[in-house]
Short mmCIF file of C-alpha atoms in Angstrom, two decimals:
data_model
loop_
_atom_site.label_atom_id
_atom_site.label_comp_id
_atom_site.label_asym_id
_atom_site.label_seq_id
_atom_site.Cartn_x
_atom_site.Cartn_y
_atom_site.Cartn_z
CA MET V 1 25.16 -3.76 13.95
CA LYS V 2 28.31 -5.68 13.04
CA LEU V 3 27.63 -8.81 11.01
CA ASP V 4 29.95 -11.82 11.00
CA ASN V 5 30.31 -11.58 7.23
CA GLU V 6 29.51 -7.95 6.58
CA GLU V 7 31.70 -7.82 3.49
CA PHE V 8 29.47 -10.45 1.90
CA PHE V 9 26.22 -9.02 3.21
CA GLU V 10 24.91 -7.62 -0.06
CA GLU V 11 25.89 -10.73 -1.99
CA GLU V 12 24.17 -12.98 0.54
CA VAL V 13 21.03 -10.83 0.54
CA GLU V 14 20.77 -11.34 -3.21
CA THR V 15 20.91 -15.10 -2.67
CA LEU V 16 18.29 -14.85 0.06
CA ILE V 17 16.00 -12.86 -2.24
CA GLN V 18 16.34 -15.50 -4.96
CA ASP V 19 15.64 -18.32 -2.50
CA ILE V 20 12.54 -16.58 -1.11
CA HIS V 21 11.26 -16.07 -4.64
CA GLN V 22 11.72 -19.74 -5.50
CA PHE V 23 10.41 -21.08 -2.17
CA TYR V 24 7.53 -18.72 -1.38
CA GLY V 25 6.91 -16.89 -4.66
CA TYR V 26 7.48 -13.44 -3.14
CA ASP V 27 9.56 -11.33 -5.51
CA PHE V 28 11.79 -8.68 -3.93
CA ARG V 29 14.21 -8.51 -6.86
CA GLY V 30 12.90 -5.13 -7.97
CA TYR V 31 12.87 -3.50 -4.54
CA ALA V 32 15.24 -0.58 -3.91
CA ARG V 33 18.23 -2.13 -2.23
CA ALA V 34 19.06 0.57 0.34
CA SER V 35 15.67 0.09 2.02
CA VAL V 36 15.86 -3.73 1.83
CA TYR V 37 19.38 -3.79 3.36
CA ARG V 38 18.34 -1.45 6.16
CA ARG V 39 15.25 -3.46 7.05
CA ILE V 40 17.03 -6.82 6.93
CA LYS V 41 19.77 -5.52 9.25
CA ARG V 42 17.12 -4.28 11.66
CA PHE V 43 15.36 -7.65 11.52
CA LEU V 44 18.65 -9.45 12.27
CA THR V 45 19.27 -7.19 15.25
CA ASN V 46 15.76 -7.57 16.63
CA ASN V 47 15.97 -11.36 16.32
CA HIS V 48 19.53 -11.63 17.68
CA MET V 49 20.92 -13.10 14.47
CA SER V 50 24.43 -12.46 13.22
CA SER V 51 24.36 -13.67 9.61
CA ILE V 52 22.21 -13.98 6.53
CA ARG V 53 22.92 -17.73 6.58
CA GLU V 54 21.19 -18.02 9.95
CA LEU V 55 18.31 -15.89 8.72
CA LYS V 56 17.92 -17.89 5.50
CA LYS V 57 17.84 -21.17 7.40
CA ALA V 58 15.04 -19.93 9.65
CA VAL V 59 13.07 -18.29 6.84
CA LEU V 60 13.09 -21.37 4.62
CA ALA V 61 12.38 -23.82 7.45
CA ASP V 62 9.49 -22.01 9.15
CA SER V 63 6.66 -20.36 7.21
CA TYR V 64 5.41 -18.66 10.39
CA PHE V 65 8.86 -17.11 10.92
CA PHE V 66 8.82 -16.04 7.29
CA GLU V 67 5.53 -14.22 7.83
CA GLY V 68 7.19 -12.23 10.62
CA PHE V 69 10.14 -11.49 8.35
CA LEU V 70 7.78 -10.35 5.60
CA GLN V 71 6.02 -8.06 8.05
CA GLU V 72 9.32 -6.34 8.87
CA VAL V 73 10.85 -6.15 5.41
CA THR V 74 7.81 -4.84 3.57
CA VAL V 75 6.96 -1.23 4.30
CA ASN V 76 3.73 -0.72 6.25
CA VAL V 77 4.00 2.91 7.26
CA THR V 78 0.68 4.62 6.73
CA GLU V 79 -1.79 6.93 8.42
CA MET V 80 -5.27 8.36 7.98
CA PHE V 81 -5.74 11.35 5.71
CA ARG V 82 -2.00 11.59 5.10
CA ASP V 83 -1.46 14.64 2.88
CA PRO V 84 -5.01 15.97 3.41
CA SER V 85 -4.84 18.01 0.20
CA PHE V 86 -4.79 14.72 -1.72
CA PHE V 87 -8.08 13.64 -0.16
CA LEU V 88 -9.53 17.11 -0.60
CA ALA V 89 -8.65 16.89 -4.30
CA LEU V 90 -10.30 13.47 -4.50
CA ARG V 91 -13.38 14.89 -2.79
CA THR V 92 -13.70 17.95 -5.02
CA ARG V 93 -12.22 16.91 -8.38
CA VAL V 94 -12.55 13.14 -8.74
CA LEU V 95 -15.58 11.91 -6.80
CA PRO V 96 -18.00 14.31 -8.58
CA ILE V 97 -16.96 12.70 -11.88
CA LEU V 98 -17.19 9.17 -10.49
CA SER V 99 -20.63 9.98 -9.10
CA THR V 100 -21.95 10.05 -12.68
CA TYR V 101 -21.25 6.31 -13.06
CA PRO V 102 -23.88 3.75 -11.96
CA HIS V 103 -21.22 1.55 -10.37
CA ILE V 104 -17.69 2.43 -9.25
CA LYS V 105 -14.71 0.13 -8.89
CA ILE V 106 -11.62 1.24 -6.96
CA TRP V 107 -8.31 -0.53 -6.34
CA ASP V 108 -6.41 0.44 -3.19
CA ALA V 109 -3.07 -1.15 -4.08
CA GLY V 110 -0.66 -1.68 -1.19
CA CYS V 111 -3.35 -0.86 1.35
CA SER V 112 -1.12 -1.86 4.29
CA THR V 113 -2.96 -1.79 7.63
CA GLY V 114 -5.94 0.06 6.20
CA GLU V 115 -5.73 3.60 7.54
CA GLU V 116 -5.82 5.07 4.04
CA LEU V 117 -8.59 2.67 3.07
CA PHE V 118 -10.79 3.98 5.88
CA SER V 119 -9.97 7.54 4.78
CA LEU V 120 -11.22 6.65 1.32
CA THR V 121 -14.39 4.92 2.49
CA ILE V 122 -15.25 7.91 4.70
CA LEU V 123 -14.95 10.20 1.67
CA LEU V 124 -17.15 7.87 -0.38
CA SER V 125 -19.71 7.67 2.42
CA GLU V 126 -19.93 11.46 2.72
CA ALA V 127 -20.28 11.74 -1.07
CA GLY V 128 -23.16 9.23 -0.99
CA LEU V 129 -21.18 6.79 -3.16
CA LEU V 130 -20.17 4.04 -0.76
CA ASN V 131 -23.20 1.84 -1.45
CA ARG V 132 -22.47 1.62 -5.16
CA THR V 133 -18.69 1.32 -4.92
CA LYS V 134 -16.68 -1.89 -4.85
CA ILE V 135 -13.19 -1.48 -3.42
CA TYR V 136 -10.43 -4.04 -3.90
CA ALA V 137 -7.89 -3.62 -1.10
CA THR V 138 -4.68 -5.55 -1.76
CA ASP V 139 -1.28 -5.96 -0.24
CA ILE V 140 1.60 -8.43 -0.48
CA ASN V 141 1.38 -9.05 3.26
CA GLN V 142 -1.57 -11.06 4.57
CA LYS V 143 -0.96 -10.01 8.17
CA VAL V 144 -1.52 -6.34 7.38
CA LEU V 145 -4.63 -7.25 5.39
CA LYS V 146 -6.01 -8.90 8.53
CA GLN V 147 -5.24 -5.74 10.53
CA ALA V 148 -6.95 -3.62 7.89
CA LYS V 149 -10.06 -5.80 8.03
CA GLU V 150 -10.21 -5.46 11.82
CA GLY V 151 -9.95 -1.65 11.67
CA ILE V 152 -8.44 -1.28 15.16
CA TYR V 153 -5.81 1.39 15.73
CA SER V 154 -4.06 3.07 18.61
CA ALA V 155 -5.92 6.08 20.00
CA ASN V 156 -2.57 7.87 20.26
CA HIS V 157 -2.88 9.04 16.66
CA ILE V 158 -6.53 10.02 16.68
CA ALA V 159 -5.90 13.76 17.19
CA GLU V 160 -3.62 13.80 14.14
CA TYR V 161 -6.15 11.79 12.11
CA THR V 162 -8.96 14.12 13.16
CA SER V 163 -6.96 17.14 12.04
CA GLY V 164 -6.25 15.51 8.69
CA TYR V 165 -9.93 14.62 8.24
CA TYR V 166 -11.09 18.22 8.65
CA ALA V 167 -8.26 19.53 6.46
CA ALA V 168 -9.53 17.13 3.79
CA GLY V 169 -12.99 18.70 3.96
CA GLY V 170 -14.55 16.37 6.54
CA LYS V 171 -18.25 17.06 7.07
CA GLN V 172 -19.11 15.28 10.32
CA GLU V 173 -17.78 14.68 13.79
CA PHE V 174 -14.80 12.42 13.09
CA SER V 175 -15.57 10.52 16.28
CA SER V 176 -18.82 9.32 14.70
CA TYR V 177 -16.76 6.89 12.63
CA TYR V 178 -15.22 4.94 15.49
CA THR V 179 -15.65 3.72 19.04
CA SER V 180 -12.95 3.99 21.70
CA ASN V 181 -11.94 1.23 24.07
CA TYR V 182 -8.84 0.62 26.22
CA GLY V 183 -6.54 2.97 24.33
CA ASN V 184 -7.67 1.84 20.92
CA VAL V 185 -10.27 2.95 18.43
CA LYS V 186 -12.27 0.63 16.21
CA PHE V 187 -13.64 2.08 12.99
CA ASN V 188 -17.18 1.22 11.97
CA SER V 189 -17.21 -2.07 10.11
CA SER V 190 -20.03 -0.74 7.91
CA LEU V 191 -17.37 1.34 6.13
CA LEU V 192 -15.88 -1.89 4.79
CA LYS V 193 -19.10 -3.54 3.66
CA ASN V 194 -18.12 -3.23 -0.02
CA VAL V 195 -14.41 -3.91 0.40
CA ILE V 196 -12.77 -7.09 -0.85
CA PHE V 197 -9.42 -7.91 0.73
CA TYR V 198 -6.93 -10.24 -0.84
CA PRO V 199 -3.16 -10.60 -1.35
CA HIS V 200 -1.61 -9.18 -4.52
CA ASN V 201 2.05 -8.80 -5.34
CA LEU V 202 2.70 -5.75 -7.48
CA ALA V 203 6.11 -7.17 -8.40
CA SER V 204 4.80 -10.31 -10.05
CA ASP V 205 0.99 -10.47 -10.23
CA PHE V 206 -1.11 -9.25 -13.11
CA SER V 207 -4.16 -7.10 -13.69
CA PHE V 208 -7.31 -8.68 -12.27
CA ASN V 209 -10.10 -6.21 -13.11
CA GLU V 210 -10.88 -2.78 -14.54
CA PHE V 211 -11.12 0.21 -12.24
CA HIS V 212 -12.37 3.78 -12.30
CA LEU V 213 -9.81 4.81 -9.69
CA ILE V 214 -6.53 3.28 -8.51
CA ILE V 215 -4.78 4.58 -5.41
CA CYS V 216 -1.22 3.47 -4.71
CA ARG V 217 0.57 6.00 -2.53
CA ASN V 218 4.07 5.82 -1.09
CA VAL V 219 4.69 2.32 -2.43
CA LEU V 220 6.61 2.97 -5.66
CA ILE V 221 9.36 4.80 -3.78
CA TYR V 222 10.54 1.42 -2.45
CA PHE V 223 10.91 -0.05 -5.96
CA ASN V 224 13.73 0.38 -8.47
CA SER V 225 12.97 2.15 -11.75
CA GLU V 226 12.30 -1.08 -13.67
CA LEU V 227 9.75 -2.31 -11.15
CA GLN V 228 8.17 1.14 -10.93
CA ASP V 229 7.66 1.07 -14.68
CA ARG V 230 6.15 -2.43 -14.53
CA VAL V 231 3.67 -1.36 -11.85
CA LEU V 232 2.66 1.81 -13.67
CA LYS V 233 2.00 -0.22 -16.84
CA LEU V 234 -0.09 -2.59 -14.72
CA PHE V 235 -2.13 0.37 -13.47
CA GLN V 236 -2.58 1.72 -16.98
CA GLU V 237 -3.88 -1.68 -18.14
CA SER V 238 -6.18 -1.88 -15.12
CA LEU V 239 -7.87 1.50 -15.56
CA VAL V 240 -10.94 2.09 -17.69
CA PRO V 241 -10.66 4.88 -20.28
CA LEU V 242 -10.65 8.20 -18.38
CA GLY V 243 -9.96 6.36 -15.12
CA TYR V 244 -8.00 8.09 -12.36
CA LEU V 245 -4.68 7.22 -10.74
CA GLY V 246 -3.49 8.66 -7.40
CA LEU V 247 0.17 8.36 -6.35
CA GLY V 248 2.21 9.59 -3.40
CA LYS V 249 3.72 13.07 -3.06
CA LYS V 250 7.18 11.82 -4.04
CA GLU V 251 5.99 9.64 -6.89
CA THR V 252 5.39 10.65 -10.47
CA LEU V 253 4.52 9.36 -13.91
CA SER V 254 6.88 11.77 -15.62
CA LEU V 255 9.82 9.36 -15.81
CA SER V 256 7.74 6.44 -17.05
CA GLY V 257 6.89 5.51 -20.61
CA VAL V 258 3.20 5.49 -19.66
CA SER V 259 3.17 9.24 -18.95
CA LYS V 260 1.98 9.94 -22.51
CA ASN V 261 -1.13 7.91 -21.74
CA PHE V 262 -2.23 10.18 -18.88
CA ASP V 263 -3.28 13.76 -18.34
CA ILE V 264 -2.31 15.55 -15.13
CA VAL V 265 -5.40 16.34 -13.05
CA ASP V 266 -3.61 17.71 -9.98
CA LYS V 267 0.17 18.04 -10.23
CA ASP V 268 0.79 18.80 -6.55
CA ASN V 269 -1.30 15.87 -5.37
CA ARG V 270 -0.11 13.44 -8.08
CA ILE V 271 -3.53 12.68 -9.51
CA TYR V 272 -3.67 11.60 -13.15
CA ARG V 273 -6.34 10.58 -15.65
CA LYS V 274 -5.89 7.92 -18.30
CA ILE V 275 -6.44 9.21 -21.82
CA SER V 276 -5.26 6.19 -23.84
#
């Protein structure tokens, strides 16, 4: 798209980010700029806006409009059993260790619309651990948290999800976990009986509990190196000794100062264990 003031676009986006932080408390200052610029341009196009000034006026005047903006600018791309080898590694290398604890606490950070959360709860259910596990599912975006809680997804992806489930060592008929209706599937609400949903901003919020496992996959790639380091330190502080951390395929601890505090459990699947 061609903006009215394209030469000032980046400068105006920085002002918008500062204003949003002051007005709503959402902090995008540490987000990778290429992704933010691309998503804001797409939002402008979709809403027939030609300038950041027009966008800023609407965002600051209308909290409902801001929620829509937040939905578009934050990344909510997810799927069930994405990278099945990761879930297979959780099933075979992590859950057997966690099963020795009387109670298990897990943080699914940046849970988005919940597809990965359901993948995790299905693993826990099949390992006989769901009843003694408390899962904290957080995201910056309250709309996606609501979607996650509802557990309703398009049936168009169910073949792909089913394939991922079996590649991750699935033990039952995948269809036993959901009901189909009018082109959608609704996953069994019993899978979420021990899940607590609430908003958490990785860019500005602090540790709120201690966990045996933290999963945060394909989120750090949208942050700059300073914010990535902040978040990884937050995870280190939030893990119990010998707690596990699972990241995305393109994410790593190796460039962070916290890497010395973790052992590599599964290099290919980016699973680490806190040692100090």
